PDB file of C-alpha atoms and ligand atoms in Angstrom:
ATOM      1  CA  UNK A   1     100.437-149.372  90.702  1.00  0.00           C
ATOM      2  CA  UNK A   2      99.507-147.521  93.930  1.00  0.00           C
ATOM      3  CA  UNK A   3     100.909-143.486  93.719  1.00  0.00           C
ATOM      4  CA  UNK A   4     104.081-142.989  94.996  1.00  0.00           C
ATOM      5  CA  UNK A   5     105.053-146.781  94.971  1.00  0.00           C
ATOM      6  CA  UNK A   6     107.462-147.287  92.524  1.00  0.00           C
ATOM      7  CA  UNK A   7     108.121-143.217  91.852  1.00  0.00           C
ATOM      8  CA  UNK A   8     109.409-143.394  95.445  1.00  0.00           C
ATOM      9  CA  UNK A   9     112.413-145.099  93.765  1.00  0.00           C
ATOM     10  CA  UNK A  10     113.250-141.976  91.659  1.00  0.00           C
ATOM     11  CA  UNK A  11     111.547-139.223  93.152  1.00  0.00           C
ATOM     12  CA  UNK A  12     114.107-137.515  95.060  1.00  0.00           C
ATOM     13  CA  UNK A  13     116.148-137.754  91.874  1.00  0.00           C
ATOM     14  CA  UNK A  14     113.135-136.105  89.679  1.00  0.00           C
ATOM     15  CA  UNK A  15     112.895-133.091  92.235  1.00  0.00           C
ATOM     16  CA  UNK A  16     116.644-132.739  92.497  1.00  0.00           C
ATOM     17  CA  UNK A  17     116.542-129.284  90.854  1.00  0.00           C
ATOM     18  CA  UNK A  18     114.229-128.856  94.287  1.00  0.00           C
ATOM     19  CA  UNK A  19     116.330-126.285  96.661  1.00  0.00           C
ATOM     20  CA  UNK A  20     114.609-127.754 100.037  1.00  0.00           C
ATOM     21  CA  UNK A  21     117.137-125.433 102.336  1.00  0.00           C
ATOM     22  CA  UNK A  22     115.530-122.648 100.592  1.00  0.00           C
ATOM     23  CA  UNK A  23     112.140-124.035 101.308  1.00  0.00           C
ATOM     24  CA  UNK A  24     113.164-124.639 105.069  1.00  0.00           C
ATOM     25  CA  UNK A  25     114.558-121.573 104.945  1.00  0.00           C
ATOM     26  CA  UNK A  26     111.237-119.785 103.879  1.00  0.00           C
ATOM     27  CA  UNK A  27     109.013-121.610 106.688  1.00  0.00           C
ATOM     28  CA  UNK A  28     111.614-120.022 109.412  1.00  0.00           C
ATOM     29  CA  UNK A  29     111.376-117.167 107.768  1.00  0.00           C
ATOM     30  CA  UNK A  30     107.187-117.331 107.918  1.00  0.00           C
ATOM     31  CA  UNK A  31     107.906-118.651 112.029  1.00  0.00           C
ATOM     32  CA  UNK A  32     109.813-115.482 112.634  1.00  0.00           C
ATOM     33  CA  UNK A  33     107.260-112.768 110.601  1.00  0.00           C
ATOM     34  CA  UNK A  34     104.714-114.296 113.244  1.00  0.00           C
ATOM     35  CA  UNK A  35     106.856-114.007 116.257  1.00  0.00           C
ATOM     36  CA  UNK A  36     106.220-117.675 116.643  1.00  0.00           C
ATOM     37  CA  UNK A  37     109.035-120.476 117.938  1.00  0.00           C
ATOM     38  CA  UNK A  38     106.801-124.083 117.896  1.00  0.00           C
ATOM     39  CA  UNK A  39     108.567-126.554 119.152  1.00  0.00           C
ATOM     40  CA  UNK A  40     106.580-129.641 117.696  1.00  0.00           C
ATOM     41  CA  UNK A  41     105.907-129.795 114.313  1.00  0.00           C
ATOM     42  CA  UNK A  42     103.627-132.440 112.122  1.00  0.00           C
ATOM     43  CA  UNK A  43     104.376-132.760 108.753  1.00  0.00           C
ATOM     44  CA  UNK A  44     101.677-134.274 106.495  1.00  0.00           C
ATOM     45  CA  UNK A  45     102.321-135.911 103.230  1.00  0.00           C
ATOM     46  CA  UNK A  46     105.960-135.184 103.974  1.00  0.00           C
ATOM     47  CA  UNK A  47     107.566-137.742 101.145  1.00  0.00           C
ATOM     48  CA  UNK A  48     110.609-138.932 101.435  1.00  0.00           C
ATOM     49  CA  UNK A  49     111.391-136.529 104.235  1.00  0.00           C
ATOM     50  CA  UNK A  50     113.827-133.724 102.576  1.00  0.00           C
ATOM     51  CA  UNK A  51     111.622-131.143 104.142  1.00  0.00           C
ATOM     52  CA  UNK A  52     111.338-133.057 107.935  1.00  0.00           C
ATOM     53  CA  UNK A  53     114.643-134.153 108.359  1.00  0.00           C
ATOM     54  CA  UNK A  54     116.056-130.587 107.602  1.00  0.00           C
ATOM     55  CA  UNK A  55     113.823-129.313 109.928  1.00  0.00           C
ATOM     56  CA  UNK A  56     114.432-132.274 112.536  1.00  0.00           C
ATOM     57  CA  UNK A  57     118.835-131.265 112.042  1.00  0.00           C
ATOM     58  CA  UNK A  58     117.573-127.879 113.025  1.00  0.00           C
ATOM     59  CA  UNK A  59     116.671-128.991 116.150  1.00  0.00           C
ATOM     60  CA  UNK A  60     112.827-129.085 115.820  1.00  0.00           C
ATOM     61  CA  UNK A  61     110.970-131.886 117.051  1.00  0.00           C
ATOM     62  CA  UNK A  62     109.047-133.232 114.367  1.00  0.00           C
ATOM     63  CA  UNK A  63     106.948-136.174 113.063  1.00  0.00           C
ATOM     64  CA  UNK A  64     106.286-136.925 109.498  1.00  0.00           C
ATOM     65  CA  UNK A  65     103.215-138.650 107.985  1.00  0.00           C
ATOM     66  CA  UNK A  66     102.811-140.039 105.147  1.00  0.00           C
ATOM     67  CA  UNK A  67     100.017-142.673 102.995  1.00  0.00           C
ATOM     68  CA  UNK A  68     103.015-144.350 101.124  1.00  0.00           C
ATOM     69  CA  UNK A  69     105.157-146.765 103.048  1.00  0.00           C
ATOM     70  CA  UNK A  70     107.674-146.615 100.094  1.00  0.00           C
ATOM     71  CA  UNK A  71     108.542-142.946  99.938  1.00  0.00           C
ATOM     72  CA  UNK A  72     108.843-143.580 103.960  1.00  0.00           C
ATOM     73  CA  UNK A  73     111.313-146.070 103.630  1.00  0.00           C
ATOM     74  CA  UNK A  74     113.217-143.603 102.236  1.00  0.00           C
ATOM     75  CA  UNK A  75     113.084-140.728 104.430  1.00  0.00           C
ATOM     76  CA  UNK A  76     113.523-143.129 106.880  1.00  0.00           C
ATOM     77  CA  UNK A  77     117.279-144.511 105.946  1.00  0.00           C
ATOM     78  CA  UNK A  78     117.593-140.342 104.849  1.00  0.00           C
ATOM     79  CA  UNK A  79     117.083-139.258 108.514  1.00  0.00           C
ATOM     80  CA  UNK A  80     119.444-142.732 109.780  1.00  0.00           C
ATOM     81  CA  UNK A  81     122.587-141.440 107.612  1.00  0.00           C
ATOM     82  CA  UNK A  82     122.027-137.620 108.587  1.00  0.00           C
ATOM     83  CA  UNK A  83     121.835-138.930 112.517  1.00  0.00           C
ATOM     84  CA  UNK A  84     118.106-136.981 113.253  1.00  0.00           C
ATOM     85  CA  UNK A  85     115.552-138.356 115.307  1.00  0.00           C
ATOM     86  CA  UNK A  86     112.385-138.350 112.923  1.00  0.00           C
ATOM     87  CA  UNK A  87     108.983-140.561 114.036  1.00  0.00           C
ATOM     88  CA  UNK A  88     107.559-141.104 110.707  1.00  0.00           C
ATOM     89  CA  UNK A  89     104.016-142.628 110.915  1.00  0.00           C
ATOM     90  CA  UNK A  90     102.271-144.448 107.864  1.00  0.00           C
ATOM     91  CA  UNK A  91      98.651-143.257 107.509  1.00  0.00           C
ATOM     92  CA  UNK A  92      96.102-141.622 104.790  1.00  0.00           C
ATOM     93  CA  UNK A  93      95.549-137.820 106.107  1.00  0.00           C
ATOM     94  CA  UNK A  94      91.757-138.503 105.677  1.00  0.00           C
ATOM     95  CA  UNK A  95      91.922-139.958 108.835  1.00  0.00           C
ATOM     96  CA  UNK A  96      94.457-138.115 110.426  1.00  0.00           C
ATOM     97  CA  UNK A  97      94.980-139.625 114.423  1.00  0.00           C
ATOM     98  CA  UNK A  98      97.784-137.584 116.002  1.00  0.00           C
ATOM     99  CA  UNK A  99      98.381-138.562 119.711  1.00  0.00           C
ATOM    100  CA  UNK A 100      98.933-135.049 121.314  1.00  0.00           C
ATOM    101  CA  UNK A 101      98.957-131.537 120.440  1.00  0.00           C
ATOM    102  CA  UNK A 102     101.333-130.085 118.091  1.00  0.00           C
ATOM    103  CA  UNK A 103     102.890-126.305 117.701  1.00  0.00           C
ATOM    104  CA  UNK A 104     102.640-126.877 114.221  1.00  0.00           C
ATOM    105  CA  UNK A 105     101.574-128.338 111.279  1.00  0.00           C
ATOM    106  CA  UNK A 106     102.954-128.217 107.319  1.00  0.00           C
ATOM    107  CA  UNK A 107     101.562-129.768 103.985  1.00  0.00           C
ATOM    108  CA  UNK A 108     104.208-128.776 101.366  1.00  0.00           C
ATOM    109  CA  UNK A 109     104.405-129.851  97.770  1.00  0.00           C
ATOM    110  CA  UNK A 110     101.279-129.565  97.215  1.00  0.00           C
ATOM    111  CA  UNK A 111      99.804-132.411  99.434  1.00  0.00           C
ATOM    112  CA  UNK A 112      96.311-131.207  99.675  1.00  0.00           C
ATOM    113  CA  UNK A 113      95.742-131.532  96.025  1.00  0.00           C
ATOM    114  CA  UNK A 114      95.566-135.046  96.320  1.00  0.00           C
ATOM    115  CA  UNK A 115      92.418-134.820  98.389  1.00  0.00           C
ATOM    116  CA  UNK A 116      89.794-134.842  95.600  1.00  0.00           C
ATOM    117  CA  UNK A 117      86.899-133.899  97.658  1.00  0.00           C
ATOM    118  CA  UNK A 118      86.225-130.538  98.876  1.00  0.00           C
ATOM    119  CA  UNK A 119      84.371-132.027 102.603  1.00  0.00           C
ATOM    120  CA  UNK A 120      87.384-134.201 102.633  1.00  0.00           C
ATOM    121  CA  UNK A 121      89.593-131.474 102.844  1.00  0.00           C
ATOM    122  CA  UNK A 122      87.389-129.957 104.945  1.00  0.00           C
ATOM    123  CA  UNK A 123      87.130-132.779 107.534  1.00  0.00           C
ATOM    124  CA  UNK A 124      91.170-132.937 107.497  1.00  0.00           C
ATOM    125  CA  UNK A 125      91.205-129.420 108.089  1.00  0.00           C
ATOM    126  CA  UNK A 126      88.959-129.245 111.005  1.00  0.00           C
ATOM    127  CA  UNK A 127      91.263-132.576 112.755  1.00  0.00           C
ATOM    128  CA  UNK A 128      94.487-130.420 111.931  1.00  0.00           C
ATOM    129  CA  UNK A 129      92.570-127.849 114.178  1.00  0.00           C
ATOM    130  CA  UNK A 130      92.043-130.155 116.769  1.00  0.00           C
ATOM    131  CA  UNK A 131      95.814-131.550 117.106  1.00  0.00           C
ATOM    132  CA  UNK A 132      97.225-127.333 117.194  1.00  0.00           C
ATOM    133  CA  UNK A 133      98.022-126.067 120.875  1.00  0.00           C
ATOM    134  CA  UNK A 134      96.103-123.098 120.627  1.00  0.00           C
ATOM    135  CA  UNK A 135      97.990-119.730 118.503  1.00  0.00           C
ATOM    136  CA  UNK A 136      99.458-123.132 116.515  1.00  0.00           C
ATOM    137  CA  UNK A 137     100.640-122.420 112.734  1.00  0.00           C
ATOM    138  CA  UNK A 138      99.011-124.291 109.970  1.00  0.00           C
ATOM    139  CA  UNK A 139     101.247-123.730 107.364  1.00  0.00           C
ATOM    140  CA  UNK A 140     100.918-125.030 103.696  1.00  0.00           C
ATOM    141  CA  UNK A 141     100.761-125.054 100.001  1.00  0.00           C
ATOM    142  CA  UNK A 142      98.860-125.863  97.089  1.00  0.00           C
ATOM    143  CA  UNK A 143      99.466-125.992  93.303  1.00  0.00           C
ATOM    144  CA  UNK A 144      97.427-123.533  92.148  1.00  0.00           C
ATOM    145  CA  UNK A 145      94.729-123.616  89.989  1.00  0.00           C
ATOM    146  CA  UNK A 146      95.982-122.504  86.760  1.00  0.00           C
ATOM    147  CA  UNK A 147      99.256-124.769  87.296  1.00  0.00           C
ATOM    148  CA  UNK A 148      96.692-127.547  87.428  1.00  0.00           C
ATOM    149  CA  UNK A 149      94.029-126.507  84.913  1.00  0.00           C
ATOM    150  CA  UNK A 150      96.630-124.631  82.479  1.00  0.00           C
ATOM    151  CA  UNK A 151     100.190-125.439  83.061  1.00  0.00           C
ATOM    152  CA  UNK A 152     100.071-129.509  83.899  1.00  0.00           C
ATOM    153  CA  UNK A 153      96.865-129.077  82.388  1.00  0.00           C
ATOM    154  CA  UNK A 154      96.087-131.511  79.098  1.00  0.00           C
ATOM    155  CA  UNK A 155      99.677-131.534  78.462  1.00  0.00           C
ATOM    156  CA  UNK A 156     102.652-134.314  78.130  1.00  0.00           C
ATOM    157  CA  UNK A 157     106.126-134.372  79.827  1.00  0.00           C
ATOM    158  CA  UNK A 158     108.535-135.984  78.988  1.00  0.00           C
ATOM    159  CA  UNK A 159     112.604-135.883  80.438  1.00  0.00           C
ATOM    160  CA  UNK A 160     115.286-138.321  79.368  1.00  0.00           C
ATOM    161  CA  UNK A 161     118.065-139.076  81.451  1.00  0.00           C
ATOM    162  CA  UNK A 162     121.120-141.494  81.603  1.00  0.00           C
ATOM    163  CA  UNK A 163     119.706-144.097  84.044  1.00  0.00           C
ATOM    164  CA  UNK A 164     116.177-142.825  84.319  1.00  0.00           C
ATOM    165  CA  UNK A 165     113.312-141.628  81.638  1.00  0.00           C
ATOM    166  CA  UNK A 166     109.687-140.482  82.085  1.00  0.00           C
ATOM    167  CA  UNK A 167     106.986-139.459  80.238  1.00  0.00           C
ATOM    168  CA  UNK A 168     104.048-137.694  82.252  1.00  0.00           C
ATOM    169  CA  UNK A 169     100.761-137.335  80.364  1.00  0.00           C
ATOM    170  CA  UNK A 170      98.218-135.419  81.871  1.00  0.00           C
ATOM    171  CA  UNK A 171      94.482-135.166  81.491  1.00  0.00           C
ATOM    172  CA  UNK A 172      92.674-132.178  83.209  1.00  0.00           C
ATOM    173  CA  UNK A 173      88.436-132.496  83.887  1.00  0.00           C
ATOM    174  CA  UNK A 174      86.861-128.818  83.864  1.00  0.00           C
ATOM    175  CA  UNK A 175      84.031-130.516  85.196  1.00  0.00           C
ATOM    176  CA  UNK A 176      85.450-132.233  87.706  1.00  0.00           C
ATOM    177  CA  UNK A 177      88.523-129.856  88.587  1.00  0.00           C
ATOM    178  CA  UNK A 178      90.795-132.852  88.382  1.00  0.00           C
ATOM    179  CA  UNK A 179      93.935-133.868  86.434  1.00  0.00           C
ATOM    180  CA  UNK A 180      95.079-137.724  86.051  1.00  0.00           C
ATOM    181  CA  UNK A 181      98.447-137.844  85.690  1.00  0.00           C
ATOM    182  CA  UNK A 182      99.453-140.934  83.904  1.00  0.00           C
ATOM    183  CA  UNK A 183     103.125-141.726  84.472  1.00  0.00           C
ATOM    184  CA  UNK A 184     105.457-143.890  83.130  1.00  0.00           C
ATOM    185  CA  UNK A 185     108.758-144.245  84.290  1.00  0.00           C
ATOM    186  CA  UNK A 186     111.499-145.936  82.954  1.00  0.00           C
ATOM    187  CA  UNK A 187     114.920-147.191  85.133  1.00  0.00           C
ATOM    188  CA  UNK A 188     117.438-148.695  84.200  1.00  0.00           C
ATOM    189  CA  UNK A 189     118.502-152.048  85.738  1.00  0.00           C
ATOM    190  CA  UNK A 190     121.769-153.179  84.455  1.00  0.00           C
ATOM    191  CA  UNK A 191     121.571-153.175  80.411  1.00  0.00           C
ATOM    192  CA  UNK A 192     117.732-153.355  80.824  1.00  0.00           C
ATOM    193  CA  UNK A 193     115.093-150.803  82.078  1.00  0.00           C
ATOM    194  CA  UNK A 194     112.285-152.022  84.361  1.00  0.00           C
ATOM    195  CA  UNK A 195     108.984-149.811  83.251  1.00  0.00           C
ATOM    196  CA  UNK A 196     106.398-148.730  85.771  1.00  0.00           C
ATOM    197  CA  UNK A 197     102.859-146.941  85.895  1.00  0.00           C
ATOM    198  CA  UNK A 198     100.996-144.939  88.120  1.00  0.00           C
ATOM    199  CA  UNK A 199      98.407-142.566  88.082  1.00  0.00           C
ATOM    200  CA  UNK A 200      98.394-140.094  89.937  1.00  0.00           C
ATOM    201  CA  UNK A 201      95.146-137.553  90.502  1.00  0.00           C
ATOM    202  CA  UNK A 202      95.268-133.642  91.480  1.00  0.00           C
ATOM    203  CA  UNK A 203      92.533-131.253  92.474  1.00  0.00           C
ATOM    204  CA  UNK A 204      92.934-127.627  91.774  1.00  0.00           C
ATOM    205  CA  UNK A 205      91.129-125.293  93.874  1.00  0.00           C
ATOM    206  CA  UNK A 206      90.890-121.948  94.257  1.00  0.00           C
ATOM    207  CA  UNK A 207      92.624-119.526  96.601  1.00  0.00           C
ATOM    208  CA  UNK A 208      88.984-117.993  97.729  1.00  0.00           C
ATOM    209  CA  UNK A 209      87.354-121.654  98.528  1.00  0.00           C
ATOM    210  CA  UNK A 210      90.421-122.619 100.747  1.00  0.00           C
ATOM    211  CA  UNK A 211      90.514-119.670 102.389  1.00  0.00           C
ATOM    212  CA  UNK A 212      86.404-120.062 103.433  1.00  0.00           C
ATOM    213  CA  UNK A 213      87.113-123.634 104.911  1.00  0.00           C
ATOM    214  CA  UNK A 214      89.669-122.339 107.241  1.00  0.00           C
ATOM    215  CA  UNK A 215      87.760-119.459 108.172  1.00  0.00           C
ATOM    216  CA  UNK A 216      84.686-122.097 109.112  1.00  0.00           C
ATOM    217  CA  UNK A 217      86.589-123.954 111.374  1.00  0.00           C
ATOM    218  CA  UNK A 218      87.687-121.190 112.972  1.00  0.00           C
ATOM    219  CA  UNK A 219      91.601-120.679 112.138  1.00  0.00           C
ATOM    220  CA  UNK A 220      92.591-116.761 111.988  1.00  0.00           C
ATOM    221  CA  UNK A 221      95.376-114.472 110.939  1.00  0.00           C
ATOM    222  CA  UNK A 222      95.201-116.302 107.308  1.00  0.00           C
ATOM    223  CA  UNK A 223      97.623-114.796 104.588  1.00  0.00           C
ATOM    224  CA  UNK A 224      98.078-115.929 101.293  1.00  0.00           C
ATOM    225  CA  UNK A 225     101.232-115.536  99.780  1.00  0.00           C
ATOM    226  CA  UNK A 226     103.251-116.495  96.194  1.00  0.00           C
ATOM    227  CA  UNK A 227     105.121-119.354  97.616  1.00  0.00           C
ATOM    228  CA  UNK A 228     108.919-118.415  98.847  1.00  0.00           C
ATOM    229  CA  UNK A 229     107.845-114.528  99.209  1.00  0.00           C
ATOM    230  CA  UNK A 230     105.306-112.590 101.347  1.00  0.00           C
ATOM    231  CA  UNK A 231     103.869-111.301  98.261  1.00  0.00           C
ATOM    232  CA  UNK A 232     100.261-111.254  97.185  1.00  0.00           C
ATOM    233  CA  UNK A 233      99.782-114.422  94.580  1.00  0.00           C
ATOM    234  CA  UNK A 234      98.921-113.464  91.141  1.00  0.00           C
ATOM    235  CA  UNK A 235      96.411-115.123  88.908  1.00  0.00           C
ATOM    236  CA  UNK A 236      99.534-117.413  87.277  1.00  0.00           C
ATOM    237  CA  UNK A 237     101.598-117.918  90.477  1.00  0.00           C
ATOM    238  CA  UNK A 238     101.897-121.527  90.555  1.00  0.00           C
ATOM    239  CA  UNK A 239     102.551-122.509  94.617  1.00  0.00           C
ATOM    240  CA  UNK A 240     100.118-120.404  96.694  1.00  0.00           C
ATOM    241  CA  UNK A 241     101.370-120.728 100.245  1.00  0.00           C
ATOM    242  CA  UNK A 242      98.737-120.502 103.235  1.00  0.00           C
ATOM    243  CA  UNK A 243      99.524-119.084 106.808  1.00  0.00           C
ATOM    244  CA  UNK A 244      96.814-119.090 109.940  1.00  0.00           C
ATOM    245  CA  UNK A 245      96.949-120.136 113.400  1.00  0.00           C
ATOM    246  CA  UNK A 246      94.507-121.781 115.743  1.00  0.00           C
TER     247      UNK A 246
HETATM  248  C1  SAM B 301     104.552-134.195  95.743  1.00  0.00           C
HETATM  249  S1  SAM B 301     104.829-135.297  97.082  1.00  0.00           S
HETATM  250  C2  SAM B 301     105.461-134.154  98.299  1.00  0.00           C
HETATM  251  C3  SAM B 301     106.376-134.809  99.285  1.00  0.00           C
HETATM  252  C4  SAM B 301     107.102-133.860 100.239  1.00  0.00           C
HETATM  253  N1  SAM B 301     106.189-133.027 100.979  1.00  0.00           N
HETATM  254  C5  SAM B 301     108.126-133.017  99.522  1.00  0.00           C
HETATM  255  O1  SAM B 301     108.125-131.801  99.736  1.00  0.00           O
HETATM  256  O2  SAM B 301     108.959-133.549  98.765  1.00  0.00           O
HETATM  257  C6  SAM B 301     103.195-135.597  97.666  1.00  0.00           C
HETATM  258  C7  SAM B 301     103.131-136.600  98.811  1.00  0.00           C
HETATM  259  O3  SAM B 301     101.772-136.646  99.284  1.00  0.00           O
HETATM  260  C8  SAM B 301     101.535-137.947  99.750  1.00  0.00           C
HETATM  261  N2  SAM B 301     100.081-138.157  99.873  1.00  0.00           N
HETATM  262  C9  SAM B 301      99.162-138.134  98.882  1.00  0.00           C
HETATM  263  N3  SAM B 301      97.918-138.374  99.388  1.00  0.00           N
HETATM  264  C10 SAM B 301      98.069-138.549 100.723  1.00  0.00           C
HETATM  265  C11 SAM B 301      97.164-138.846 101.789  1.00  0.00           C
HETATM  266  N4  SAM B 301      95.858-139.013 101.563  1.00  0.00           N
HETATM  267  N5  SAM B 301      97.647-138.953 103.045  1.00  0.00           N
HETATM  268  C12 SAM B 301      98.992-138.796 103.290  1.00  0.00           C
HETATM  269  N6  SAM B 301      99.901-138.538 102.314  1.00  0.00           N
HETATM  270  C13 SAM B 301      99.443-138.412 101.052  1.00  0.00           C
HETATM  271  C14 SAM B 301     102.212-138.819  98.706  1.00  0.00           C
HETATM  272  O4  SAM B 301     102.406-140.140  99.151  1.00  0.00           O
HETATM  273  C15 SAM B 301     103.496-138.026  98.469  1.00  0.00           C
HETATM  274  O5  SAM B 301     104.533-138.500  99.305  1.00  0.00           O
END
C-alpha cells in the first residue's frame, strides 16, 4: 500500500502521546523571538492537520498540503467539527505550485525526510523561496540523523493496544542514508482485525548539509535549534528544528 494510506486510519491515535499545543505553542514562540507576525502560513506535509487547524483556531490564515488524500480526509472533517477555515490542497511537495506569496512556511514531523534525494530537497527548497514575501519564515524540522541511523535505525517496534496493534521493522542503508520502515498494522473490525502494510522510507541528513542548501538559495538568519527549545542541538537530539527567512 501507498504511505500514509491506510496508517491515516490510526495515525492520530499512534501520535496521541503527541502534545501539538505545545508544538504550536513553540512556533509562536519562534514568531515572537524574530519579531515576526505572518499572516499567511503554508504548511507542507501537514497530515491530518493537528498542527494547521490549531494554528487556523488561532486566527492564522493557513493552507495545508499534503501527498496523501487519506490523511487529508481527515484533517479535513478535523477542521469541519472545530469550525476553522483550512484550504487543504492534495499535491507531492516535489512539485510544490502555490498560487501567491506566503508569510510563512512549516514542514513539521519530520516531512523532509521523506524526500530521498538531496537535489530534490534542494529544488523544493529553492520553490519554498520563491512562494515567501520577502523577510518570510521557513520554519521546520527534521529527524535527525542519529534518530534515523541509530535510534529507528535496524531496529523493530512493536505496541499492542485494545483495538489497534503494530509492529514497525526498520532497515537503515549506511550507504544509502535511508531507512525502510516496514509496517504492519493491525485494527480491529468487529471480532476480526483487518491487517495492512506499508513501507515507508526516511532519509537522514545532517545538520551541516541542510544548512548549505539554504544558504545557496539564499535564505539568511538560519538557527538551528533542539526542537521545542532555542538550544544548540546535540549530537543525539532527535528533532533538529530549522529557522531562516527569505
Ligand atoms: C510524520 S507525518 C507528519 C504529519 C504532520 N505534519 C504532523 O505533524 O502530524 C509525515 C507526512 O508527510 C507527508 N508526505 C510525505 N512525503 C510527502 C511529499 N512528497 N509531499 C507532501 N507530503 C508528503 C505524509 O503523507 C505524511 O502526512
Amino acid at each position: 500500500m501507498e504511505a500514509y494510506s491506510g496508517f491515516a486510519e490510526v495515525y492520530d491515535f499512534l501520535m496521541k502521546d503527541i502534545d501539538y499545543d505545545v508544538w504550536v505553542d513553540y512556533i509562536e514562540e519562534i514568531f515572537k523571538r524574530r519579531n515576526y507576525v505572518p499572516r499567511n502560513i503554508l504548511e507542507l506535509a501537514c497530515g491530518t492537520g493537528n498542527i494547521t487547524n490549531r494554528l487556523a483556531k488561532k486566527g492564522y490564515n493557513i493552507t495545508g498540503l499534503d501527498i496523501s488524500s487519506e490523511m487529508l480526509t481527515f484533517a479535513k472533517d478535523k477542521a469541519y467539527n472545530l469550525g476553522v477555515d483550512v484550504t487543504y490542497i492534495n499535491q507531492d511537495m516535489k512539485e510544490l505550485e502555490f498560487s501567491g506569496k506566503v508569510d510563512c512556511v512549516l514542514c513539521l514531523c519530520d516531512g523532509f525526510n521523506y524526500i530521498l534525494d538531496k537535489d530534490e530537497l534542494f529544488n523544493i527548497f529553492k520553490r519554498i523561496y520563491l512562494i515567501l514575501q520577502k523577510n518570510g519564515l521557513f520554519i521546520f524540522d527534521i529527524s535527525s540523523y542519529y534518530k534515523i541511523s541509530e535510534v529507528l535505525g535496524t531496529n523493530t517496534y512493536a505496541e499492542n493496544f485494545e483495538d489497534v496493534s503494530y509492529i514497525w521493522e526498520n532497515y537503515f542503508d549506511s550507504r544509502t542514508d535511508i531507512c525502510e520502515f516496514d509496517l504492519t498494522i493491525f485494527i480491529r473490525q468487529d471480532s476480526l482485525f483487518k491487517r495492512i502494510q506499508e513501507s515507508h522510507c526516511q532519509r537522514a541528513y545532517k545538520i551541516e548539509s541542510i544548512c548549505q542548501l539554504l544558504e545557496e538559495i539564499g535564505f539568511k538568519s538560519i538557527e538551528v535549534f533542539n526542537s521545542f527549545t532555542f538550544d544548540k542541538p546535540l549530537l543525539t537530539d532527535e528533532r533538529i528544528n530549522f529557522v531562516c527567512k527569505k
